[in-house]
CSV table of C-alpha atoms in Angstrom, one decimal:
chain,number,residue,atom,x,y,z
J,1,MET,CA,97.7,67.1,-152.7
J,2,VAL,CA,96.5,68.6,-149.4
J,3,LYS,CA,94.8,66.0,-147.2
J,4,SER,CA,91.4,66.2,-145.6
J,5,LYS,CA,91.0,65.8,-141.8
J,6,ASP,CA,89.6,62.3,-142.3
J,7,GLN,CA,92.5,61.3,-144.5
J,8,LEU,CA,94.9,62.7,-141.9
J,9,TYR,CA,93.3,60.8,-139.1
J,10,ASP,CA,93.2,57.5,-141.0
J,11,ARG,CA,96.9,57.8,-142.0
J,12,ILE,CA,98.0,58.7,-138.5
J,13,ASP,CA,96.0,55.8,-137.1
J,14,TYR,CA,97.8,53.5,-139.7
J,15,LEU,CA,101.2,54.7,-138.6
J,16,ARG,CA,100.3,54.1,-135.0
J,17,ASN,CA,99.2,50.5,-135.8
J,18,ILE,CA,102.3,49.5,-137.7
J,19,ASN,CA,104.5,50.9,-134.9
J,20,HIS,CA,102.5,49.3,-132.1
J,21,ASN,CA,104.7,46.2,-131.5
J,22,GLY,CA,107.9,48.3,-131.5
J,23,MET,CA,106.4,50.7,-128.9
J,24,ILE,CA,106.3,47.9,-126.4
J,25,ASP,CA,110.0,47.4,-126.6
J,26,ARG,CA,110.6,51.2,-126.7
J,27,ALA,CA,108.6,51.5,-123.5
J,28,ARG,CA,110.6,48.8,-121.7
J,29,ILE,CA,114.0,50.2,-122.9
J,30,ARG,CA,113.0,53.7,-121.8
J,31,ASP,CA,111.9,52.5,-118.3
J,32,ILE,CA,115.1,50.4,-117.8
J,33,LEU,CA,117.4,53.2,-119.0
J,34,ASN,CA,115.6,55.9,-116.9
J,35,GLY,CA,116.0,53.7,-113.8
J,36,GLY,CA,114.0,53.8,-110.7
J,37,GLU,CA,110.8,51.9,-109.8
J,38,GLU,CA,109.7,51.6,-113.4
J,39,ALA,CA,113.0,49.9,-114.2
J,40,VAL,CA,112.4,47.3,-111.5
J,41,ARG,CA,108.9,46.7,-112.8
J,42,ALA,CA,110.1,46.4,-116.4
J,43,LEU,CA,112.7,43.8,-115.4
J,44,LEU,CA,111.0,41.7,-112.7
J,45,GLY,CA,107.3,42.1,-113.6
J,46,GLU,CA,104.3,44.0,-112.3
J,47,ARG,CA,104.1,42.0,-109.1
J,48,SER,CA,107.6,42.9,-107.8
J,49,SER,CA,107.5,44.0,-104.2
J,50,LEU,CA,111.0,45.6,-104.3
J,51,ASP,CA,111.5,49.3,-104.1
J,52,PHE,CA,114.0,50.6,-106.7
J,53,HIS,CA,116.7,51.4,-104.2
J,54,GLU,CA,116.5,47.8,-102.9
J,55,LEU,CA,117.4,46.1,-106.2
J,56,PRO,CA,120.8,44.5,-105.7
J,57,ALA,CA,121.9,44.6,-109.3
J,58,PRO,CA,123.7,47.2,-111.4
J,59,ASN,CA,121.9,48.8,-114.3
J,60,MET,CA,124.2,47.5,-117.0
J,61,PHE,CA,122.0,48.8,-119.8
J,62,LEU,CA,122.6,52.3,-118.6
J,63,SER,CA,126.3,51.8,-118.1
J,64,ALA,CA,126.7,50.2,-121.5
J,65,LEU,CA,124.7,53.0,-123.2
J,66,GLU,CA,126.7,55.7,-121.4
J,67,ARG,CA,130.1,54.2,-122.4
J,68,PHE,CA,129.0,53.7,-126.0
J,69,ALA,CA,127.4,57.1,-126.4
J,70,GLN,CA,130.7,58.7,-125.2
J,71,LYS,CA,132.3,57.2,-128.3
J,72,LEU,CA,129.5,58.4,-130.7
J,73,GLY,CA,128.8,61.8,-129.3
J,74,ARG,CA,131.3,64.0,-131.1
J,75,SER,CA,130.7,65.9,-134.3
J,76,PRO,CA,132.4,64.6,-137.5
J,77,ASP,CA,134.5,67.0,-139.5
J,78,LEU,CA,132.8,68.9,-142.3
J,79,LYS,CA,134.2,69.0,-145.8
J,80,VAL,CA,132.8,70.5,-149.0
J,81,ASP,CA,134.5,69.4,-152.2
J,82,ILE,CA,135.1,71.8,-155.2
J,83,ILE,CA,131.7,72.3,-156.8
J,84,ASN,CA,132.8,71.6,-160.4
J,85,ALA,CA,135.6,69.9,-162.2
J,86,LYS,CA,137.6,73.2,-162.5
J,87,ASP,CA,140.4,73.6,-160.0
J,88,SER,CA,140.0,77.3,-159.9
J,89,GLU,CA,140.4,79.8,-157.1
J,90,ARG,CA,136.7,80.9,-157.5
J,91,ALA,CA,135.5,77.3,-157.1
J,92,LYS,CA,137.6,76.8,-154.0
J,93,LYS,CA,136.3,80.0,-152.4
J,94,LYS,CA,132.7,79.0,-153.2
J,95,SER,CA,133.1,75.5,-151.6
J,96,GLU,CA,134.8,77.1,-148.6
J,97,LYS,CA,131.9,79.6,-148.2
J,98,ILE,CA,129.4,76.7,-148.2
J,99,GLU,CA,131.5,75.0,-145.6
J,100,ARG,CA,131.3,78.1,-143.4
J,101,ILE,CA,127.5,78.4,-144.0
J,102,VAL,CA,126.9,74.8,-142.9
J,103,GLY,CA,129.3,75.3,-140.0
J,104,ALA,CA,127.2,78.3,-138.9
J,105,TYR,CA,124.0,76.1,-139.2
J,106,ASP,CA,125.7,73.6,-136.8
J,107,ASP,CA,126.6,76.3,-134.3
J,108,MET,CA,123.1,77.8,-134.5
J,109,GLN,CA,121.3,74.6,-133.6
J,110,LYS,CA,124.2,73.4,-131.2
J,111,LEU,CA,124.8,70.2,-133.1
J,112,HIS,CA,127.7,69.4,-130.7
J,113,LEU,CA,125.1,69.1,-127.9
J,114,GLN,CA,122.6,67.1,-130.0
J,115,LEU,CA,125.0,64.3,-130.9
J,116,PRO,CA,125.7,63.1,-127.3
J,117,GLN,CA,121.9,62.7,-127.1
J,118,VAL,CA,121.8,61.0,-130.5
J,119,GLY,CA,124.5,58.6,-129.1
J,120,ARG,CA,122.0,57.5,-126.5
J,121,TRP,CA,118.8,57.4,-128.5
J,122,LEU,CA,120.2,55.7,-131.6
J,123,PRO,CA,121.4,52.5,-129.9
J,124,GLY,CA,118.6,52.6,-127.3
J,125,TYR,CA,115.6,53.1,-129.6
J,126,GLY,CA,117.1,52.0,-132.9
J,127,PHE,CA,116.5,55.3,-134.7
J,128,VAL,CA,116.6,59.1,-134.3
J,129,VAL,CA,114.6,61.9,-136.0
J,130,TRP,CA,115.6,65.4,-137.0
J,131,VAL,CA,112.9,67.9,-138.2
J,132,ILE,CA,113.8,70.9,-140.4
J,133,ASN,CA,112.5,74.1,-139.1
J,134,THR,CA,113.4,77.8,-138.8
J,135,LYS,CA,115.4,79.4,-136.0
J,136,VAL,CA,115.8,83.2,-135.5
J,137,ASP,CA,119.0,84.7,-134.1
J,138,LYS,CA,119.0,87.6,-131.6
J,139,ASP,CA,118.9,90.1,-134.5
J,140,GLY,CA,115.9,88.5,-136.1
J,141,ASN,CA,117.8,86.8,-139.0
J,142,PRO,CA,116.1,83.5,-139.9
J,143,TYR,CA,118.2,80.3,-140.4
J,144,PRO,CA,117.3,76.7,-141.1
J,145,CYS,CA,117.5,74.5,-138.0
J,146,ALA,CA,117.3,70.7,-137.5
J,147,GLU,CA,115.4,70.0,-134.3
J,148,LEU,CA,116.1,66.7,-132.6
J,149,ARG,CA,112.9,64.9,-131.6
J,150,ASP,CA,112.3,62.3,-129.0
J,151,PRO,CA,112.0,58.9,-130.9
J,152,PHE,CA,109.6,57.7,-128.2
J,153,THR,CA,106.9,59.9,-129.7
J,154,CYS,CA,107.8,59.4,-133.4
J,155,TYR,CA,105.9,57.0,-135.6
J,156,PRO,CA,107.7,56.6,-139.0
J,157,GLY,CA,105.9,55.2,-142.0
J,158,PRO,CA,106.9,52.1,-144.0
J,159,PHE,CA,110.7,52.2,-144.6
J,160,GLY,CA,110.4,50.6,-148.1
J,161,ASN,CA,113.3,49.2,-150.2
J,162,ASP,CA,115.5,52.2,-149.7
J,163,GLN,CA,114.8,52.1,-145.9
J,164,GLN,CA,113.7,55.7,-145.7
J,165,PRO,CA,110.1,56.4,-144.8
J,166,LYS,CA,108.0,58.9,-146.8
J,167,ASP,CA,105.9,60.2,-143.9
J,168,LEU,CA,106.1,60.6,-140.2
J,169,ALA,CA,103.7,61.2,-137.3
J,170,ILE,CA,104.9,62.8,-134.0
J,171,ILE,CA,102.3,62.3,-131.3
J,172,THR,CA,102.8,64.4,-128.1
J,173,ARG,CA,100.9,66.0,-125.3
J,174,VAL,CA,101.0,69.8,-125.3
J,175,PRO,CA,99.7,72.0,-122.4
J,176,VAL,CA,96.4,73.7,-123.3
J,177,SER,CA,97.8,77.1,-122.4
J,178,SER,CA,100.7,76.7,-124.8
J,179,LEU,CA,98.3,75.5,-127.6
J,180,ILE,CA,96.0,78.5,-127.1
J,181,ALA,CA,99.0,80.9,-127.1
J,182,GLU,CA,100.2,79.4,-130.4
J,183,TYR,CA,96.8,79.1,-132.1
J,184,PRO,CA,94.5,81.7,-130.5
J,185,GLU,CA,92.1,81.5,-133.5
J,186,HIS,CA,91.4,77.8,-132.7
J,187,LYS,CA,90.7,78.3,-129.0
J,188,ALA,CA,87.2,76.9,-129.2
J,189,ALA,CA,88.4,73.7,-130.8
J,190,ILE,CA,91.3,73.4,-128.3
J,191,VAL,CA,89.2,73.7,-125.1
J,192,GLY,CA,86.2,71.8,-126.6
J,193,LYS,CA,85.5,68.1,-126.5
J,194,SER,CA,85.3,65.5,-129.2
J,195,SER,CA,82.6,65.7,-131.8
J,196,ASP,CA,80.5,62.9,-130.3
J,197,GLY,CA,81.0,64.1,-126.7
J,198,ASP,CA,83.2,61.1,-125.7
J,199,PRO,CA,86.7,62.2,-124.8
J,200,ASN,CA,88.0,58.6,-125.4
J,201,ALA,CA,86.2,58.1,-128.7
J,202,LEU,CA,89.4,58.4,-130.7
J,203,SER,CA,91.4,56.3,-128.2
J,204,SER,CA,93.6,54.7,-130.9
J,205,LEU,CA,95.5,58.0,-131.1
J,206,TYR,CA,95.6,58.6,-127.4
J,207,TYR,CA,98.6,56.4,-126.7
J,208,ASN,CA,100.8,58.8,-124.9
J,209,ASP,CA,100.7,57.6,-121.4
J,210,GLY,CA,101.0,61.1,-119.9
J,211,ALA,CA,104.6,60.4,-119.0
J,212,ALA,CA,106.7,63.5,-118.4
J,213,SER,CA,109.3,64.5,-121.0
J,214,TRP,CA,111.7,67.3,-121.6
J,215,ALA,CA,109.2,69.0,-123.8
J,216,ASN,CA,106.4,68.7,-121.2
J,217,GLN,CA,107.5,68.0,-117.6
J,218,ASN,CA,103.9,67.6,-116.3
J,219,GLY,CA,102.9,65.1,-119.0
J,220,ASP,CA,99.4,66.7,-119.2
J,221,GLY,CA,97.5,68.6,-121.9
J,222,LYS,CA,96.0,67.8,-125.3
J,223,VAL,CA,97.2,65.1,-127.7
J,224,VAL,CA,98.6,66.9,-130.8
J,225,VAL,CA,99.9,65.2,-133.9
J,226,GLU,CA,102.5,66.6,-136.3
J,227,TYR,CA,102.1,64.7,-139.5
J,228,MET,CA,104.8,65.2,-142.2
J,229,ASP,CA,104.9,64.0,-145.8
J,230,ASP,CA,106.0,65.3,-149.2
J,231,ASP,CA,103.1,67.9,-149.2
J,232,GLY,CA,104.0,69.5,-146.0
J,233,THR,CA,103.4,69.5,-142.2
J,234,TYR,CA,100.0,69.3,-140.6
J,235,ILE,CA,99.4,70.2,-137.0
J,236,PHE,CA,96.4,68.0,-136.1
J,237,LEU,CA,94.2,67.9,-133.0
J,238,PRO,CA,92.7,64.4,-133.1
J,239,GLU,CA,90.2,64.9,-130.3
J,240,THR,CA,88.1,67.3,-132.4
J,241,ARG,CA,89.6,66.3,-135.7
J,242,LYS,CA,90.8,69.9,-136.3
J,243,VAL,CA,93.8,70.9,-138.5
J,244,LEU,CA,95.3,73.7,-136.5
J,245,ASP,CA,98.0,74.6,-139.0
J,246,TYR,CA,99.4,73.5,-142.4
J,247,ILE,CA,103.0,74.4,-143.5
J,248,PRO,CA,103.7,73.6,-147.2
J,249,ASN,CA,106.9,71.7,-147.9
J,250,PRO,CA,109.4,73.9,-149.8
J,251,LEU,CA,111.8,71.0,-150.5
J,252,ARG,CA,111.9,69.1,-153.7
J,253,SER,CA,114.2,66.4,-152.2
J,254,GLY,CA,111.4,65.0,-149.9
J,255,PRO,CA,109.7,65.6,-146.6
J,256,MET,CA,111.2,68.0,-144.0
J,257,PHE,CA,112.7,65.3,-141.7
J,258,VAL,CA,115.7,63.0,-141.7
J,259,ILE,CA,115.7,59.6,-139.9
J,260,ALA,CA,118.9,57.8,-139.0
J,261,LYS,CA,118.3,54.1,-138.1
J,262,ARG,CA,120.7,51.5,-136.9
J,263,PHE,CA,121.3,48.4,-139.1
J,264,ALA,CA,119.2,45.4,-138.1
J,265,PHE,CA,118.2,42.1,-139.7
J,266,ASP,CA,114.5,42.4,-140.4
J,267,GLN,CA,113.0,45.1,-138.1
J,268,MET,CA,114.0,48.2,-136.3
J,269,GLN,CA,115.4,47.1,-132.9
J,270,SER,CA,117.3,48.5,-130.0
J,271,GLN,CA,120.8,47.3,-129.4
J,272,PHE,CA,119.7,45.8,-126.1
J,273,GLN,CA,116.4,44.2,-127.1
J,274,HIS,CA,117.9,40.7,-127.0
J,275,VAL,CA,119.4,40.9,-123.6
J,276,ILE,CA,116.5,42.1,-121.5
J,277,GLY,CA,115.8,38.6,-120.3
J,278,LEU,CA,119.5,38.1,-119.3
J,279,MET,CA,119.5,41.2,-117.3
J,280,ALA,CA,116.2,40.2,-115.6
J,281,ASN,CA,117.8,36.8,-114.7
J,282,MET,CA,120.9,38.5,-113.4
J,283,ALA,CA,118.8,40.7,-111.1
J,284,LYS,CA,116.8,37.7,-109.8
J,285,ILE,CA,119.9,35.7,-109.0
J,286,ASN,CA,121.5,38.7,-107.3
J,287,ILE,CA,118.3,39.0,-105.2
J,288,LEU,CA,118.4,35.3,-104.3
J,289,GLY,CA,122.1,35.5,-103.5
J,290,THR,CA,121.5,38.4,-101.1
J,291,ILE,CA,118.6,36.7,-99.4
J,292,ALA,CA,120.6,33.5,-99.0
J,293,MET,CA,123.6,35.5,-97.6
J,294,GLU,CA,121.3,37.2,-95.0
J,295,ASP,CA,119.8,33.8,-94.0
J,296,ALA,CA,123.3,32.4,-93.6
J,297,VAL,CA,124.4,35.3,-91.3
J,298,PHE,CA,121.1,35.5,-89.3
J,299,THR,CA,120.5,31.8,-89.1
J,300,GLU,CA,118.4,30.5,-86.2
J,301,THR,CA,119.7,29.1,-82.9
J,302,ASN,CA,118.6,25.7,-81.5
J,303,ILE,CA,118.9,25.2,-77.8
J,304,VAL,CA,118.4,21.8,-76.1
J,305,GLY,CA,118.2,22.1,-72.4
J,306,GLU,CA,117.4,24.8,-69.8
J,307,ILE,CA,118.6,28.3,-69.4
J,308,GLU,CA,119.7,29.1,-65.8
J,309,SER,CA,120.4,32.8,-66.4
J,310,GLY,CA,116.8,33.6,-67.3
J,311,LYS,CA,116.3,35.3,-70.6
J,312,TYR,CA,118.4,34.1,-73.6
J,313,ARG,CA,120.7,37.0,-74.7
J,314,LYS,CA,121.8,37.7,-78.3
J,315,GLY,CA,124.5,39.9,-79.8
J,316,ARG,CA,128.1,40.7,-79.0
J,317,PHE,CA,129.5,40.0,-75.5
J,318,ALA,CA,126.3,38.3,-74.5
J,319,VAL,CA,126.7,35.5,-71.9
J,320,ASN,CA,124.1,32.7,-71.3
J,321,TYR,CA,124.3,30.1,-68.5
J,322,LEU,CA,122.8,26.7,-69.3
J,323,ALA,CA,122.1,23.7,-67.2
J,324,PRO,CA,124.6,20.8,-67.4
J,325,GLY,CA,123.9,18.5,-70.4
J,326,SER,CA,122.4,21.3,-72.5
J,327,SER,CA,123.5,21.9,-76.1
J,328,VAL,CA,123.3,24.8,-78.5
J,329,SER,CA,123.6,24.5,-82.3
J,330,LYS,CA,123.3,26.8,-85.3
J,331,PRO,CA,122.3,25.0,-88.6
J,332,VAL,CA,124.8,25.6,-91.4
J,333,ASN,CA,123.3,27.2,-94.5
J,334,ASN,CA,126.2,27.5,-96.9
J,335,LEU,CA,125.7,29.7,-100.0
J,336,PRO,CA,126.4,27.5,-103.1
J,337,TYR,CA,129.5,28.6,-105.0
J,338,GLN,CA,127.7,27.9,-108.3
J,339,LEU,CA,125.3,30.8,-107.7
J,340,PHE,CA,128.2,33.3,-108.0
J,341,GLN,CA,129.5,31.5,-111.1
J,342,GLN,CA,126.1,31.8,-112.7
J,343,VAL,CA,126.1,35.5,-112.1
J,344,ASP,CA,129.5,35.9,-113.7
J,345,ARG,CA,128.3,33.7,-116.7
J,346,LEU,CA,125.2,35.9,-117.1
J,347,GLU,CA,127.3,39.0,-117.1
J,348,ARG,CA,129.6,37.6,-119.8
J,349,HIS,CA,126.5,36.7,-121.9
J,350,LEU,CA,125.0,40.2,-121.3
J,351,ARG,CA,128.2,41.9,-122.4
J,352,LEU,CA,128.4,39.8,-125.5
J,353,GLY,CA,124.8,40.4,-126.4
J,354,ALA,CA,124.9,44.1,-125.7
J,355,ALA,CA,128.4,44.6,-127.3
J,356,TYR,CA,129.6,46.0,-124.0
J,357,PRO,CA,133.3,45.1,-123.5
J,358,VAL,CA,134.9,44.9,-120.1
J,359,SER,CA,137.6,47.2,-121.2
J,360,ASP,CA,135.1,50.0,-121.3
J,361,ASP,CA,134.9,49.7,-117.5
J,362,GLY,CA,138.7,49.9,-117.1
J,363,GLN,CA,139.1,46.2,-116.7
J,364,SER,CA,141.8,44.1,-118.4
J,365,PRO,CA,140.1,41.4,-120.6
J,366,ASN,CA,143.1,39.1,-120.1
J,367,SER,CA,145.3,38.0,-117.2
J,368,PHE,CA,148.3,38.9,-119.4
J,369,VAL,CA,148.2,42.1,-121.4
J,370,THR,CA,150.2,43.1,-124.5
J,371,GLY,CA,149.7,46.1,-126.7
J,372,ARG,CA,149.0,43.9,-129.8
J,373,GLY,CA,146.6,41.8,-127.8
J,374,LEU,CA,144.6,44.7,-126.7
J,375,GLU,CA,144.5,46.1,-130.2
J,376,GLU,CA,143.1,42.9,-131.5
J,377,LEU,CA,140.5,42.8,-128.8
J,378,GLY,CA,139.5,46.4,-129.4
J,379,GLN,CA,139.1,45.9,-133.1
J,380,SER,CA,135.5,44.5,-132.9
J,381,ALA,CA,134.5,47.4,-130.6
J,382,SER,CA,136.0,49.9,-133.0
J,383,LEU,CA,134.2,48.3,-136.0
J,384,HIS,CA,130.9,48.5,-134.0
J,385,VAL,CA,131.5,52.2,-133.4
J,386,ARG,CA,132.5,52.7,-137.0
J,387,GLU,CA,129.2,51.2,-138.2
J,388,TYR,CA,127.2,53.7,-136.2
J,389,GLN,CA,129.5,56.5,-137.4
J,390,THR,CA,128.6,55.5,-141.0
J,391,ILE,CA,124.9,55.9,-140.1
J,392,LEU,CA,125.4,59.3,-138.5
J,393,SER,CA,127.7,60.7,-141.2
J,394,ASP,CA,125.2,59.7,-143.9
J,395,ALA,CA,122.3,61.2,-141.9
J,396,LEU,CA,124.2,64.5,-141.3
J,397,GLN,CA,125.0,64.8,-145.0
J,398,GLU,CA,121.4,64.5,-145.8
J,399,LEU,CA,120.6,67.0,-143.1
J,400,ASP,CA,123.1,69.4,-144.6
J,401,ALA,CA,121.5,69.1,-148.0
J,402,LYS,CA,118.0,69.7,-146.7
J,403,ARG,CA,119.1,72.7,-144.6
J,404,LEU,CA,120.9,74.3,-147.6
J,405,GLU,CA,117.9,73.6,-149.9
J,406,TYR,CA,115.5,75.0,-147.2
J,407,ASP,CA,117.6,78.1,-146.8
J,408,GLU,CA,117.6,78.8,-150.5
J,409,ALA,CA,113.8,78.1,-150.9
J,410,MET,CA,112.6,80.0,-147.9
J,411,PHE,CA,114.9,83.0,-147.8
J,412,PRO,CA,116.2,83.4,-151.4
J,413,GLY,CA,117.3,87.0,-151.4
J,414,VAL,CA,117.9,87.7,-147.7
J,415,ARG,CA,121.4,88.8,-146.8
J,416,LYS,CA,122.4,87.1,-143.5
J,417,PRO,CA,125.4,87.4,-141.3
J,418,ILE,CA,127.4,84.3,-140.1
J,419,ALA,CA,130.4,84.1,-137.8
J,420,GLY,CA,132.6,81.4,-136.2
J,421,TYR,CA,135.8,79.5,-136.7
J,422,HIS,CA,136.9,77.8,-139.9
J,423,LYS,CA,140.1,75.8,-140.0
J,424,GLY,CA,141.4,77.5,-136.9
J,425,THR,CA,140.7,81.0,-138.2
J,426,ALA,CA,137.9,83.3,-137.0
J,427,TYR,CA,135.6,84.7,-139.6
J,428,LYS,CA,132.6,87.1,-139.9
J,429,GLU,CA,130.8,87.6,-143.2
J,430,THR,CA,127.4,87.7,-144.9
J,431,TYR,CA,125.8,85.4,-147.5
J,432,VAL,CA,122.8,85.4,-149.7
J,433,PRO,CA,121.3,81.9,-150.2
J,434,THR,CA,120.4,82.5,-153.9
J,435,SER,CA,123.9,83.5,-155.1
J,436,ASP,CA,126.1,81.7,-152.5
J,437,ILE,CA,124.4,78.3,-152.3
J,438,LYS,CA,123.0,78.2,-155.8
J,439,GLU,CA,121.6,74.7,-155.7
J,440,PHE,CA,124.8,73.1,-154.4
J,441,TYR,CA,123.8,70.9,-151.5
J,442,THR,CA,126.5,68.3,-151.3
J,443,THR,CA,128.7,68.0,-148.2
J,444,ARG,CA,130.9,65.3,-146.6
J,445,ARG,CA,131.0,64.3,-143.0
J,446,VAL,CA,134.2,62.5,-142.0
J,447,TYR,CA,135.1,60.8,-138.7
J,448,GLY,CA,138.8,60.3,-137.8
J,449,VAL,CA,141.7,61.9,-136.0
J,450,MET,CA,142.9,63.6,-139.3
J,451,ALA,CA,139.6,63.6,-141.0
J,452,GLY,CA,139.9,67.3,-141.9
J,453,PHE,CA,143.2,66.8,-143.6
J,454,ASP,CA,143.7,66.1,-147.3
J,455,GLU,CA,145.5,62.9,-148.2
J,456,PRO,CA,148.9,64.5,-149.0
J,457,GLN,CA,148.7,66.3,-145.6
J,458,LYS,CA,148.0,63.0,-143.9
J,459,ILE,CA,151.1,61.5,-145.5
J,460,ILE,CA,153.3,64.4,-144.5
J,461,THR,CA,151.9,64.4,-140.9
């Protein structure tokens, strides 16, 4: 059922409200990982007087996320099993053709460049979102494309028992010129004000702090909402409650988006949510240690007596002549050794809480190292990576199914060219979604060194 503008507004407002608490953590995580002055303020509070270049503490969040994303950022191997129980040559050729079609989708949307970004957003925000759309090649041939969206602007609905939301709102700011170019027929509504004349009347939907993003470097423009559910996609302008566009959903499998979320206990959380306080403490103690070190070096000088040489000189090679019986003393201000021990202890707790092993930084975790010992220590880290790979492989399989279904539903009889490499061999051919896909949407995404090999090949290898 197509929704009215009031139903749209109420539903989007509801999604905003249920995601409100999570947005606070998302904002802090984003500020810390982006670094700079906002990172200092997020760690040390609004009243911090330090500039970002004066913070004497490493951004361990960023380092941990970079190291972890490098393990997650590669594409899993694609496999399509034989489409029926018959081990025939025709069935093998059909499954191989679907494999090449999906591989062409991946090349078209540059999946190998999306996954390193996913490796940063999935642990950092706790989830990532792909939206199914159409992309046209240089010759005008349409293909399904999965667009990766910034989770900071995404507001998923209730996850339910199967932990998959049924609707999604994406709230962004779009430059007015871009909106008018896309929807010239709605120019009056785009440049106009809200219905009651107050531009902040609908402030509950205006939470986009104007921060710059890749999609909008200036961070200015009108707030636009993309709302997606089983019916389709609504492009909604909340300021004037105007539906700019409506795209019906051609998929029977559900809405035109896929969400991959990390496993958590009771709510969607970042991998680093529980160690923000530890990192703030580490920064504070580092600052106190630096101040104490400077005070110890530049400690004051106490002179008892008279100076015969006139002005008291300081610095290297300075000579002062004092009257007989005078004394000079510098108070000792030793830096407590326990301060450095506490910094090391905080770093250990931070690494444990953030699942960030010292071996990622090229440090040996033991004073004595054996191959078996390192293998045992690396096992927990590899299990951690494997869990994320399970999430990603499942999401990509669902993405494959939706792209194949979308291709068949939107471009049923269109003959389209594809080209690329499959199992080390170059290919160039055409396909027709109706006859070549034919309601077969199942793929497998497999991680591993020999993931593309069959079991007998693995044994031989």
